[in-house]
DNA sequence: CCCGTCCGTAACAATTTTTGTTACCCATTA
DNA sequence: TAATGGGTAACAAAAATTGTTACGGACGGG
C-alpha cells in the first residue's frame, strides 16, 4: 500500500513508555519520546492524543508531568491501539461517486462497504493477538542492544 | 484509514466487464469503463494494467479490442485482485528510521514487519471469501436498478 | 506570586501519495 | 490508409501525511 505510519508510531511510543516504566521511569515528556522517534514533540502529541482519548495513557502537565501508561502494557493489544488511531476503513471507496445510472455504479458501494467492514474485523482480530508487552519482549529478545537500558534518551539540540 | 481506492476501482471495472460479458459484450474499451467510473481512460488503464500482468484480464488493441476477462468471474477472488493491485504492506513503518541506539528504536521494525505480514495474510484470507461474480450478484440483487441492463454506457462528451 | 516545565491546539510549510489530464507512440482492423 | 484502442510518459491538480513554529493554559517548585 502502504498506508500511514500512525499505528507504528503509536506502538513505538507505547513500547517506549512500557520499557521506561519497567525501569522506574514514569511520565516521559513528548520531547523525550520524540528523541527516540527522531521526530518532534508535536508529532508525538498528535500520535498519543487519540490514545489518551481512548483511556490507554494519561498526560500530565507541568514539571513531572508527561505521558504514562494508564493500562498495563500486557493488557493493551495492538487492536486497541489500531481502533484508537485509525478511524476509517482499510480501503477507500471511489474517489468520487460512480455513475448512478449504471447497474454496477449504482449498487457497488454498499456491497464493498460490507466487505471492507469484514476486512477491518479481520485486521482487528489479527492485531488482537499481540500486546504492547509482547511486542516489547519480542524486540528486546530478538534484537537486543549491548546496553539494554541507557536511560531516557536526551533530545538532540 | 482510508488508504487508496485502487482495489475499489479494479473490482468495479471487473464487475462491469463481467456484467457486459453476461450480456454478450466482450472487449470494452477503456473509455467505456471510464464512463461508468466517471473517470478517464488513462486511469482505467492504470487500474487494469496490474490485472493484465496478473493474467486476470486481456487487453486487445485496435477496433474490436478492449478489455475482456481472461478468467471467469466466479474464479476471480478479491484476494487475487488485491494481490495484483496492492504491492506493499497494510501499515507503513516509520516515516524515517528511529534512533538505532534506543532499545525500542533498534529492534521494533522487524517485529512490526512480522505482525504486519500476518495482518496482510488476514486481509487476504477475508478477501478470498468473495469473488467478482459474487459481488456482482450481490449488488444486482440488493440494489437493483429499474433497468438492469441499458447497454454499454456512452462516454460523456 | 513568579517562573520554568509541559501538554493542547492552531497554523503553516514541506513532502509524498493519489488522482486527473494531455499528448504521443505503436498495434490492430477494416 | 484511416480509425480504433492500448501503453506510457509527462505534467498538473488535489489530498493526505508529516514536519515545524507559535502561543495559550495548566501545573509544580521556589
mmCIF file of C-alpha atoms (C1' of nucleotides) in Angstrom:
data_model
loop_
_atom_site.group_PDB
_atom_site.id
_atom_site.type_symbol
_atom_site.label_atom_id
_atom_site.label_comp_id
_atom_site.label_asym_id
_atom_site.label_seq_id
_atom_site.Cartn_x
_atom_site.Cartn_y
_atom_site.Cartn_z
ATOM 1 C CA UNK A 1 0.000 0.000 0.000
ATOM 2 C CA UNK A 2 1.395 1.273 2.289
ATOM 3 C CA UNK A 3 -0.945 3.431 4.245
ATOM 4 C CA UNK A 4 0.349 5.625 7.015
ATOM 5 C CA UNK A 5 2.605 5.154 9.994
ATOM 6 C CA UNK A 6 0.222 6.178 12.753
ATOM 7 C CA UNK A 7 -0.044 2.687 14.186
ATOM 8 C CA UNK A 8 3.709 2.193 14.034
ATOM 9 C CA UNK A 9 4.429 5.454 15.793
ATOM 10 C CA UNK A 10 1.816 4.831 18.462
ATOM 11 C CA UNK A 11 3.070 1.306 19.176
ATOM 12 C CA UNK A 12 6.635 2.555 19.286
ATOM 13 C CA UNK A 13 5.747 5.227 21.804
ATOM 14 C CA UNK A 14 3.784 2.791 23.952
ATOM 15 C CA UNK A 15 6.637 0.282 23.967
ATOM 16 C CA UNK A 16 8.983 3.006 24.997
ATOM 17 C CA UNK A 17 6.679 4.054 27.808
ATOM 18 C CA UNK A 18 6.419 0.449 28.924
ATOM 19 C CA UNK A 19 10.173 -0.039 28.940
ATOM 20 C CA UNK A 20 10.740 3.168 30.882
ATOM 21 C CA UNK A 21 8.122 2.094 33.374
ATOM 22 C CA UNK A 22 9.910 -1.191 33.909
ATOM 23 C CA UNK A 23 12.937 0.825 34.923
ATOM 24 C CA UNK A 24 11.006 3.005 37.281
ATOM 25 C CA UNK A 25 10.536 5.943 34.994
ATOM 26 C CA UNK A 26 7.060 7.344 34.692
ATOM 27 C CA UNK A 27 5.950 10.476 32.963
ATOM 28 C CA UNK A 28 8.051 10.832 29.817
ATOM 29 C CA UNK A 29 7.782 14.154 28.074
ATOM 30 C CA UNK A 30 6.845 14.459 24.418
ATOM 31 C CA UNK A 31 10.381 15.642 23.750
ATOM 32 C CA UNK A 32 11.876 12.501 25.231
ATOM 33 C CA UNK A 33 9.612 10.244 23.205
ATOM 34 C CA UNK A 34 10.296 12.302 20.110
ATOM 35 C CA UNK A 35 14.004 11.734 20.657
ATOM 36 C CA UNK A 36 13.547 8.005 20.222
ATOM 37 C CA UNK A 37 11.450 8.506 17.115
ATOM 38 C CA UNK A 38 13.783 11.120 15.602
ATOM 39 C CA UNK A 39 10.712 13.271 15.429
ATOM 40 C CA UNK A 40 9.386 16.285 17.259
ATOM 41 C CA UNK A 41 7.099 16.723 20.249
ATOM 42 C CA UNK A 42 4.065 17.899 18.313
ATOM 43 C CA UNK A 43 4.045 14.747 16.227
ATOM 44 C CA UNK A 44 4.156 12.717 19.444
ATOM 45 C CA UNK A 45 1.210 14.601 20.892
ATOM 46 C CA UNK A 46 -0.708 14.028 17.703
ATOM 47 C CA UNK A 47 0.082 10.331 17.864
ATOM 48 C CA UNK A 48 -0.722 9.878 21.552
ATOM 49 C CA UNK A 49 -3.727 12.178 21.718
ATOM 50 C CA UNK A 50 -6.157 9.528 20.463
ATOM 51 C CA UNK A 51 -4.686 7.041 22.921
ATOM 52 C CA UNK A 52 -5.399 9.445 25.754
ATOM 53 C CA UNK A 53 -8.946 9.829 24.495
ATOM 54 C CA UNK A 54 -9.231 6.062 24.445
ATOM 55 C CA UNK A 55 -8.025 5.882 28.035
ATOM 56 C CA UNK A 56 -4.834 3.976 27.316
ATOM 57 C CA UNK A 57 -2.438 6.676 28.513
ATOM 58 C CA UNK A 58 -2.510 9.778 30.640
ATOM 59 C CA UNK A 59 -0.819 13.101 30.039
ATOM 60 C CA UNK A 60 0.228 15.258 32.936
ATOM 61 C CA UNK A 61 1.110 18.904 32.637
ATOM 62 C CA UNK A 62 3.889 20.815 34.236
ATOM 63 C CA UNK A 63 7.154 19.553 35.705
ATOM 64 C CA UNK A 64 6.977 15.843 36.472
ATOM 65 C CA UNK A 65 4.090 15.521 34.050
ATOM 66 C CA UNK A 66 4.424 13.827 30.716
ATOM 67 C CA UNK A 67 2.993 10.592 29.387
ATOM 68 C CA UNK A 68 2.323 7.440 31.375
ATOM 69 C CA UNK A 69 0.525 4.184 30.736
ATOM 70 C CA UNK A 70 -2.946 4.102 32.186
ATOM 71 C CA UNK A 71 -3.386 0.393 31.414
ATOM 72 C CA UNK A 72 -0.646 -2.130 31.988
ATOM 73 C CA UNK A 73 1.285 -2.978 28.865
ATOM 74 C CA UNK A 74 0.229 -6.616 28.901
ATOM 75 C CA UNK A 75 -3.407 -5.572 28.637
ATOM 76 C CA UNK A 76 -3.033 -3.191 25.705
ATOM 77 C CA UNK A 77 -3.466 -5.036 22.439
ATOM 78 C CA UNK A 78 -2.467 -3.663 19.086
ATOM 79 C CA UNK A 79 -6.143 -3.864 18.193
ATOM 80 C CA UNK A 80 -6.861 -1.330 20.935
ATOM 81 C CA UNK A 81 -4.201 0.940 19.507
ATOM 82 C CA UNK A 82 -5.490 0.474 15.982
ATOM 83 C CA UNK A 83 -9.058 1.237 16.969
ATOM 84 C CA UNK A 84 -7.925 4.385 18.730
ATOM 85 C CA UNK A 85 -5.651 5.599 15.991
ATOM 86 C CA UNK A 86 -7.270 4.615 12.683
ATOM 87 C CA UNK A 87 -10.754 5.982 12.249
ATOM 88 C CA UNK A 88 -11.890 4.756 8.848
ATOM 89 C CA UNK A 89 -11.899 1.604 6.782
ATOM 90 C CA UNK A 90 -8.874 -0.202 5.421
ATOM 91 C CA UNK A 91 -9.720 0.532 1.783
ATOM 92 C CA UNK A 92 -11.269 3.634 0.306
ATOM 93 C CA UNK A 93 -14.314 3.622 -1.911
ATOM 94 C CA UNK A 94 -14.388 5.597 -5.149
ATOM 95 C CA UNK A 95 -12.558 8.936 -5.243
ATOM 96 C CA UNK A 96 -15.858 10.394 -6.408
ATOM 97 C CA UNK A 97 -19.196 8.635 -6.858
ATOM 98 C CA UNK A 98 -19.601 6.493 -9.982
ATOM 99 C CA UNK A 99 -22.499 6.853 -12.371
ATOM 100 C CA UNK A 100 -25.768 6.109 -10.578
ATOM 101 C CA UNK A 101 -27.479 5.110 -13.826
ATOM 102 C CA UNK A 102 -25.072 2.211 -14.305
ATOM 103 C CA UNK A 103 -26.096 -1.082 -12.680
ATOM 104 C CA UNK A 104 -22.644 -1.593 -11.235
ATOM 105 C CA UNK A 105 -22.003 2.010 -10.296
ATOM 106 C CA UNK A 106 -25.376 2.180 -8.614
ATOM 107 C CA UNK A 107 -25.037 -0.717 -6.223
ATOM 108 C CA UNK A 108 -21.388 -1.487 -5.703
ATOM 109 C CA UNK A 109 -20.609 0.946 -2.909
ATOM 110 C CA UNK A 110 -22.748 -0.628 -0.147
ATOM 111 C CA UNK A 111 -21.549 -4.104 -1.086
ATOM 112 C CA UNK A 112 -17.915 -3.115 -0.907
ATOM 113 C CA UNK A 113 -18.553 -1.305 2.348
ATOM 114 C CA UNK A 114 -19.733 -4.571 3.829
ATOM 115 C CA UNK A 115 -16.714 -6.417 2.534
ATOM 116 C CA UNK A 116 -14.351 -3.767 3.826
ATOM 117 C CA UNK A 117 -16.063 -3.824 7.189
ATOM 118 C CA UNK A 118 -15.303 -7.537 7.438
ATOM 119 C CA UNK A 119 -11.732 -6.897 6.375
ATOM 120 C CA UNK A 120 -11.448 -4.386 9.170
ATOM 121 C CA UNK A 121 -12.682 -7.010 11.614
ATOM 122 C CA UNK A 122 -10.099 -9.441 10.311
ATOM 123 C CA UNK A 123 -7.378 -6.859 10.832
ATOM 124 C CA UNK A 124 -8.572 -6.245 14.361
ATOM 125 C CA UNK A 125 -8.693 -9.953 15.038
ATOM 126 C CA UNK A 126 -5.112 -10.392 13.960
ATOM 127 C CA UNK A 127 -3.862 -7.335 15.831
ATOM 128 C CA UNK A 128 -5.650 -8.534 18.949
ATOM 129 C CA UNK A 129 -3.194 -11.405 19.143
ATOM 130 C CA UNK A 130 -0.390 -9.022 20.081
ATOM 131 C CA UNK A 131 0.095 -6.771 23.079
ATOM 132 C CA UNK A 132 2.457 -3.910 23.778
ATOM 133 C CA UNK A 133 4.231 -6.006 26.382
ATOM 134 C CA UNK A 134 4.511 -8.859 23.910
ATOM 135 C CA UNK A 135 5.965 -6.686 21.188
ATOM 136 C CA UNK A 136 8.391 -5.166 23.676
ATOM 137 C CA UNK A 137 9.542 -8.538 24.958
ATOM 138 C CA UNK A 138 9.951 -9.858 21.447
ATOM 139 C CA UNK A 139 12.015 -6.960 20.214
ATOM 140 C CA UNK A 140 14.230 -6.978 23.284
ATOM 141 C CA UNK A 141 14.801 -10.679 22.850
ATOM 142 C CA UNK A 142 15.210 -10.905 19.097
ATOM 143 C CA UNK A 143 17.165 -7.712 18.566
ATOM 144 C CA UNK A 144 18.953 -6.915 21.819
ATOM 145 C CA UNK A 145 21.261 -3.990 22.235
ATOM 146 C CA UNK A 146 24.584 -4.403 24.118
ATOM 147 C CA UNK A 147 23.284 -1.844 26.599
ATOM 148 C CA UNK A 148 19.634 -2.739 27.134
ATOM 149 C CA UNK A 149 18.863 0.377 29.130
ATOM 150 C CA UNK A 150 20.856 3.564 28.772
ATOM 151 C CA UNK A 151 18.339 5.783 30.461
ATOM 152 C CA UNK A 152 15.792 8.047 28.912
ATOM 153 C CA UNK A 153 17.271 9.448 25.716
ATOM 154 C CA UNK A 154 18.316 13.047 25.633
ATOM 155 C CA UNK A 155 16.704 15.085 22.883
ATOM 156 C CA UNK A 156 19.282 16.247 20.403
ATOM 157 C CA UNK A 157 19.903 20.009 20.282
ATOM 158 C CA UNK B 1 -7.563 4.970 7.246
ATOM 159 C CA UNK B 2 -8.541 5.092 4.465
ATOM 160 C CA UNK B 3 -5.831 4.184 2.063
ATOM 161 C CA UNK B 4 -6.453 4.392 -1.642
ATOM 162 C CA UNK B 5 -9.193 3.318 -3.979
ATOM 163 C CA UNK B 6 -7.214 1.046 -6.259
ATOM 164 C CA UNK B 7 -8.960 -2.100 -5.093
ATOM 165 C CA UNK B 8 -12.369 -0.458 -5.370
ATOM 166 C CA UNK B 9 -11.736 0.775 -8.885
ATOM 167 C CA UNK B 10 -10.336 -2.558 -10.021
ATOM 168 C CA UNK B 11 -13.259 -4.526 -8.582
ATOM 169 C CA UNK B 12 -15.707 -2.082 -10.110
ATOM 170 C CA UNK B 13 -14.128 -2.483 -13.533
ATOM 171 C CA UNK B 14 -14.070 -6.262 -13.251
ATOM 172 C CA UNK B 15 -17.723 -6.392 -12.221
ATOM 173 C CA UNK B 16 -18.575 -4.214 -15.151
ATOM 174 C CA UNK B 17 -16.661 -6.487 -17.500
ATOM 175 C CA UNK B 18 -18.416 -9.496 -16.025
ATOM 176 C CA UNK B 19 -21.860 -7.945 -16.418
ATOM 177 C CA UNK B 20 -21.155 -6.938 -20.021
ATOM 178 C CA UNK B 21 -19.943 -10.442 -20.733
ATOM 179 C CA UNK B 22 -23.179 -11.890 -19.406
ATOM 180 C CA UNK B 23 -24.972 -9.808 -21.998
ATOM 181 C CA UNK B 24 -22.735 -10.942 -24.807
ATOM 182 C CA UNK B 25 -20.440 -7.951 -24.831
ATOM 183 C CA UNK B 26 -16.739 -8.633 -24.829
ATOM 184 C CA UNK B 27 -13.930 -6.202 -25.299
ATOM 185 C CA UNK B 28 -14.916 -2.984 -23.546
ATOM 186 C CA UNK B 29 -12.721 -0.012 -24.271
ATOM 187 C CA UNK B 30 -11.065 1.995 -21.532
ATOM 188 C CA UNK B 31 -13.367 4.865 -22.426
ATOM 189 C CA UNK B 32 -16.451 2.773 -21.856
ATOM 190 C CA UNK B 33 -15.230 1.565 -18.484
ATOM 191 C CA UNK B 34 -14.217 5.087 -17.570
ATOM 192 C CA UNK B 35 -17.750 6.227 -18.309
ATOM 193 C CA UNK B 36 -19.111 4.009 -15.553
ATOM 194 C CA UNK B 37 -16.466 5.239 -13.126
ATOM 195 C CA UNK B 38 -16.891 8.903 -14.076
ATOM 196 C CA UNK B 39 -13.191 8.818 -14.704
ATOM 197 C CA UNK B 40 -10.946 8.851 -17.753
ATOM 198 C CA UNK B 41 -9.385 6.111 -19.859
ATOM 199 C CA UNK B 42 -5.839 6.531 -18.572
ATOM 200 C CA UNK B 43 -6.942 5.921 -15.023
ATOM 201 C CA UNK B 44 -8.648 2.744 -16.193
ATOM 202 C CA UNK B 45 -5.516 1.514 -17.912
ATOM 203 C CA UNK B 46 -3.545 2.229 -14.779
ATOM 204 C CA UNK B 47 -6.061 0.279 -12.717
ATOM 205 C CA UNK B 48 -6.313 -2.694 -15.073
ATOM 206 C CA UNK B 49 -2.663 -2.871 -16.062
ATOM 207 C CA UNK B 50 -1.662 -4.874 -12.989
ATOM 208 C CA UNK B 51 -4.608 -7.197 -13.562
ATOM 209 C CA UNK B 52 -3.376 -7.861 -17.065
ATOM 210 C CA UNK B 53 0.081 -8.594 -15.683
ATOM 211 C CA UNK B 54 -1.508 -10.976 -13.222
ATOM 212 C CA UNK B 55 -3.320 -12.740 -16.048
ATOM 213 C CA UNK B 56 -6.829 -11.871 -14.920
ATOM 214 C CA UNK B 57 -7.782 -9.817 -17.974
ATOM 215 C CA UNK B 58 -6.611 -9.303 -21.527
ATOM 216 C CA UNK B 59 -6.314 -6.102 -23.478
ATOM 217 C CA UNK B 60 -6.701 -6.092 -27.253
ATOM 218 C CA UNK B 61 -5.649 -3.258 -29.478
ATOM 219 C CA UNK B 62 -7.426 -1.774 -32.407
ATOM 220 C CA UNK B 63 -11.100 -1.856 -33.312
ATOM 221 C CA UNK B 64 -12.866 -4.689 -31.544
ATOM 222 C CA UNK B 65 -10.097 -4.767 -28.972
ATOM 223 C CA UNK B 66 -10.544 -3.522 -25.445
ATOM 224 C CA UNK B 67 -10.631 -5.339 -22.129
ATOM 225 C CA UNK B 68 -12.014 -8.808 -21.500
ATOM 226 C CA UNK B 69 -11.953 -11.253 -18.623
ATOM 227 C CA UNK B 70 -9.340 -13.932 -19.021
ATOM 228 C CA UNK B 71 -10.609 -15.903 -16.018
ATOM 229 C CA UNK B 72 -14.282 -16.448 -15.387
ATOM 230 C CA UNK B 73 -15.728 -14.055 -12.864
ATOM 231 C CA UNK B 74 -16.594 -16.795 -10.393
ATOM 232 C CA UNK B 75 -12.944 -17.787 -10.174
ATOM 233 C CA UNK B 76 -11.535 -14.320 -9.522
ATOM 234 C CA UNK B 77 -11.432 -13.608 -5.821
ATOM 235 C CA UNK B 78 -10.956 -10.187 -4.332
ATOM 236 C CA UNK B 79 -7.753 -11.553 -2.856
ATOM 237 C CA UNK B 80 -6.444 -12.091 -6.369
ATOM 238 C CA UNK B 81 -7.320 -8.516 -7.233
ATOM 239 C CA UNK B 82 -5.766 -7.220 -4.034
ATOM 240 C CA UNK B 83 -2.550 -9.132 -4.597
ATOM 241 C CA UNK B 84 -2.327 -7.771 -8.111
ATOM 242 C CA UNK B 85 -3.124 -4.202 -7.225
ATOM 243 C CA UNK B 86 -1.610 -3.519 -3.809
ATOM 244 C CA UNK B 87 2.102 -4.130 -3.658
ATOM 245 C CA UNK B 88 3.125 -3.318 -0.099
ATOM 246 C CA UNK B 89 2.010 -3.919 3.451
ATOM 247 C CA UNK B 90 -1.179 -2.675 5.052
ATOM 248 C CA UNK B 91 0.605 -0.398 7.512
ATOM 249 C CA UNK B 92 3.719 1.637 6.971
ATOM 250 C CA UNK B 93 6.714 1.545 9.252
ATOM 251 C CA UNK B 94 8.361 4.726 10.476
ATOM 252 C CA UNK B 95 8.461 7.684 8.076
ATOM 253 C CA UNK B 96 12.205 7.685 8.689
ATOM 254 C CA UNK B 97 14.256 5.282 10.788
ATOM 255 C CA UNK B 98 14.138 5.758 14.550
ATOM 256 C CA UNK B 99 17.245 6.062 16.708
ATOM 257 C CA UNK B 100 19.294 2.888 16.483
ATOM 258 C CA UNK B 101 20.870 3.490 19.880
ATOM 259 C CA UNK B 102 17.499 3.194 21.603
ATOM 260 C CA UNK B 103 16.444 -0.310 22.630
ATOM 261 C CA UNK B 104 12.994 0.163 21.189
ATOM 262 C CA UNK B 105 14.035 2.070 18.103
ATOM 263 C CA UNK B 106 16.664 -0.525 17.377
ATOM 264 C CA UNK B 107 14.508 -3.626 17.330
ATOM 265 C CA UNK B 108 10.930 -2.637 16.706
ATOM 266 C CA UNK B 109 10.926 -2.543 12.910
ATOM 267 C CA UNK B 110 11.457 -6.276 12.255
ATOM 268 C CA UNK B 111 8.910 -7.203 14.896
ATOM 269 C CA UNK B 112 6.263 -4.931 13.437
ATOM 270 C CA UNK B 113 7.088 -6.177 9.958
ATOM 271 C CA UNK B 114 6.218 -9.681 11.122
ATOM 272 C CA UNK B 115 2.971 -8.503 12.657
ATOM 273 C CA UNK B 116 2.035 -6.533 9.555
ATOM 274 C CA UNK B 117 2.825 -9.526 7.388
ATOM 275 C CA UNK B 118 0.302 -11.558 9.357
ATOM 276 C CA UNK B 119 -2.213 -8.750 9.084
ATOM 277 C CA UNK B 120 -1.759 -8.835 5.349
ATOM 278 C CA UNK B 121 -2.457 -12.551 5.356
ATOM 279 C CA UNK B 122 -5.615 -11.946 7.372
ATOM 280 C CA UNK B 123 -6.745 -9.371 4.852
ATOM 281 C CA UNK B 124 -6.110 -11.797 2.016
ATOM 282 C CA UNK B 125 -7.942 -14.517 3.850
ATOM 283 C CA UNK B 126 -11.005 -12.355 4.262
ATOM 284 C CA UNK B 127 -10.935 -11.051 0.699
ATOM 285 C CA UNK B 128 -10.595 -14.613 -0.578
ATOM 286 C CA UNK B 129 -14.130 -15.269 0.617
ATOM 287 C CA UNK B 130 -15.537 -13.033 -2.107
ATOM 288 C CA UNK B 131 -15.434 -13.294 -5.881
ATOM 289 C CA UNK B 132 -16.182 -10.846 -8.655
ATOM 290 C CA UNK B 133 -19.224 -12.885 -9.629
ATOM 291 C CA UNK B 134 -20.365 -12.923 -6.014
ATOM 292 C CA UNK B 135 -20.016 -9.188 -5.612
ATOM 293 C CA UNK B 136 -21.828 -8.625 -8.889
ATOM 294 C CA UNK B 137 -24.709 -10.908 -7.947
ATOM 295 C CA UNK B 138 -24.999 -9.303 -4.546
ATOM 296 C CA UNK B 139 -25.108 -5.766 -5.822
ATOM 297 C CA UNK B 140 -27.603 -6.615 -8.550
ATOM 298 C CA UNK B 141 -29.810 -8.295 -6.004
ATOM 299 C CA UNK B 142 -29.529 -5.883 -3.119
ATOM 300 C CA UNK B 143 -29.531 -2.660 -5.087
ATOM 301 C CA UNK B 144 -31.288 -3.331 -8.381
ATOM 302 C CA UNK B 145 -31.907 -0.698 -10.975
ATOM 303 C CA UNK B 146 -35.298 -0.479 -12.747
ATOM 304 C CA UNK B 147 -33.436 -1.137 -15.989
ATOM 305 C CA UNK B 148 -30.871 -3.812 -15.126
ATOM 306 C CA UNK B 149 -29.091 -3.556 -18.447
ATOM 307 C CA UNK B 150 -29.139 -0.429 -20.550
ATOM 308 C CA UNK B 151 -26.222 -1.391 -22.722
ATOM 309 C CA UNK B 152 -22.660 -0.307 -22.507
ATOM 310 C CA UNK B 153 -22.606 3.275 -21.277
ATOM 311 C CA UNK B 154 -21.725 6.007 -23.701
ATOM 312 C CA UNK B 155 -18.819 8.178 -22.604
ATOM 313 C CA UNK B 156 -19.967 11.696 -21.995
ATOM 314 C CA UNK B 157 -18.635 14.331 -24.400
ATOM 315 C "C1'" DC C 1 3.497 35.038 43.337
ATOM 316 C "C1'" DC C 2 6.676 34.080 39.582
ATOM 317 C "C1'" DC C 3 8.962 31.079 36.647
ATOM 318 C "C1'" DG C 4 10.109 27.145 34.136
ATOM 319 C "C1'" DT C 5 8.112 22.857 32.525
ATOM 320 C "C1'" DC C 6 4.931 20.557 29.575
ATOM 321 C "C1'" DC C 7 0.575 19.432 27.189
ATOM 322 C "C1'" DG C 8 -3.158 21.235 23.663
ATOM 323 C "C1'" DT C 9 -4.019 23.278 19.618
ATOM 324 C "C1'" DA C 10 -3.890 26.104 15.680
ATOM 325 C "C1'" DA C 11 -1.486 27.447 11.741
ATOM 326 C "C1'" DC C 12 1.617 26.861 8.201
ATOM 327 C "C1'" DA C 13 5.078 24.726 5.116
ATOM 328 C "C1'" DA C 14 7.161 20.731 3.048
ATOM 329 C "C1'" DT C 15 6.702 16.338 1.360
ATOM 330 C "C1'" DT C 16 4.584 12.408 -0.530
ATOM 331 C "C1'" DT C 17 0.790 9.995 -2.487
ATOM 332 C "C1'" DT C 18 -3.087 9.818 -5.181
ATOM 333 C "C1'" DT C 19 -5.773 11.193 -8.933
ATOM 334 C "C1'" DG C 20 -6.863 13.674 -13.197
ATOM 335 C "C1'" DT C 21 -5.424 15.150 -17.790
ATOM 336 C "C1'" DT C 22 -2.912 15.774 -22.092
ATOM 337 C "C1'" DA C 23 -0.014 14.085 -25.540
ATOM 338 C "C1'" DC C 24 2.253 10.917 -28.413
ATOM 339 C "C1'" DC C 25 3.577 6.281 -29.980
ATOM 340 C "C1'" DC C 26 2.583 1.691 -31.600
ATOM 341 C "C1'" DA C 27 -0.549 -2.154 -32.793
ATOM 342 C "C1'" DT C 28 -4.729 -3.789 -34.982
ATOM 343 C "C1'" DT C 29 -8.636 -3.941 -38.012
ATOM 344 C "C1'" DA C 30 -11.395 -2.685 -41.757
ATOM 345 C "C1'" DT D 1 -4.753 4.391 -45.287
ATOM 346 C "C1'" DA D 2 -7.770 5.694 -41.697
ATOM 347 C "C1'" DA D 3 -9.996 4.975 -37.483
ATOM 348 C "C1'" DT D 4 -9.891 2.499 -33.195
ATOM 349 C "C1'" DG D 5 -7.641 1.481 -28.972
ATOM 350 C "C1'" DG D 6 -3.999 0.163 -25.557
ATOM 351 C "C1'" DG D 7 0.925 1.657 -23.384
ATOM 352 C "C1'" DT D 8 3.378 5.060 -21.479
ATOM 353 C "C1'" DA D 9 5.456 9.318 -20.282
ATOM 354 C "C1'" DA D 10 4.824 13.811 -18.570
ATOM 355 C "C1'" DC D 11 2.600 17.085 -16.114
ATOM 356 C "C1'" DA D 12 -0.930 19.313 -13.153
ATOM 357 C "C1'" DA D 13 -4.184 19.192 -9.510
ATOM 358 C "C1'" DA D 14 -5.723 17.573 -5.272
ATOM 359 C "C1'" DA D 15 -5.391 15.281 -0.988
ATOM 360 C "C1'" DA D 16 -3.073 13.130 2.802
ATOM 361 C "C1'" DT D 17 0.848 12.821 5.625
ATOM 362 C "C1'" DT D 18 4.478 14.709 8.086
ATOM 363 C "C1'" DG D 19 7.479 18.383 9.975
ATOM 364 C "C1'" DT D 20 7.765 22.852 12.256
ATOM 365 C "C1'" DT D 21 6.712 27.143 14.636
ATOM 366 C "C1'" DA D 22 3.953 29.708 17.712
ATOM 367 C "C1'" DC D 23 1.169 30.551 21.520
ATOM 368 C "C1'" DG D 24 -2.072 29.646 25.267
ATOM 369 C "C1'" DG D 25 -3.130 27.347 29.580
ATOM 370 C "C1'" DA D 26 -2.267 24.093 33.326
ATOM 371 C "C1'" DC D 27 0.852 22.514 36.831
ATOM 372 C "C1'" DG D 28 4.571 22.384 40.318
ATOM 373 C "C1'" DG D 29 8.507 24.427 42.858
ATOM 374 C "C1'" DG D 30 10.858 28.100 44.812
#
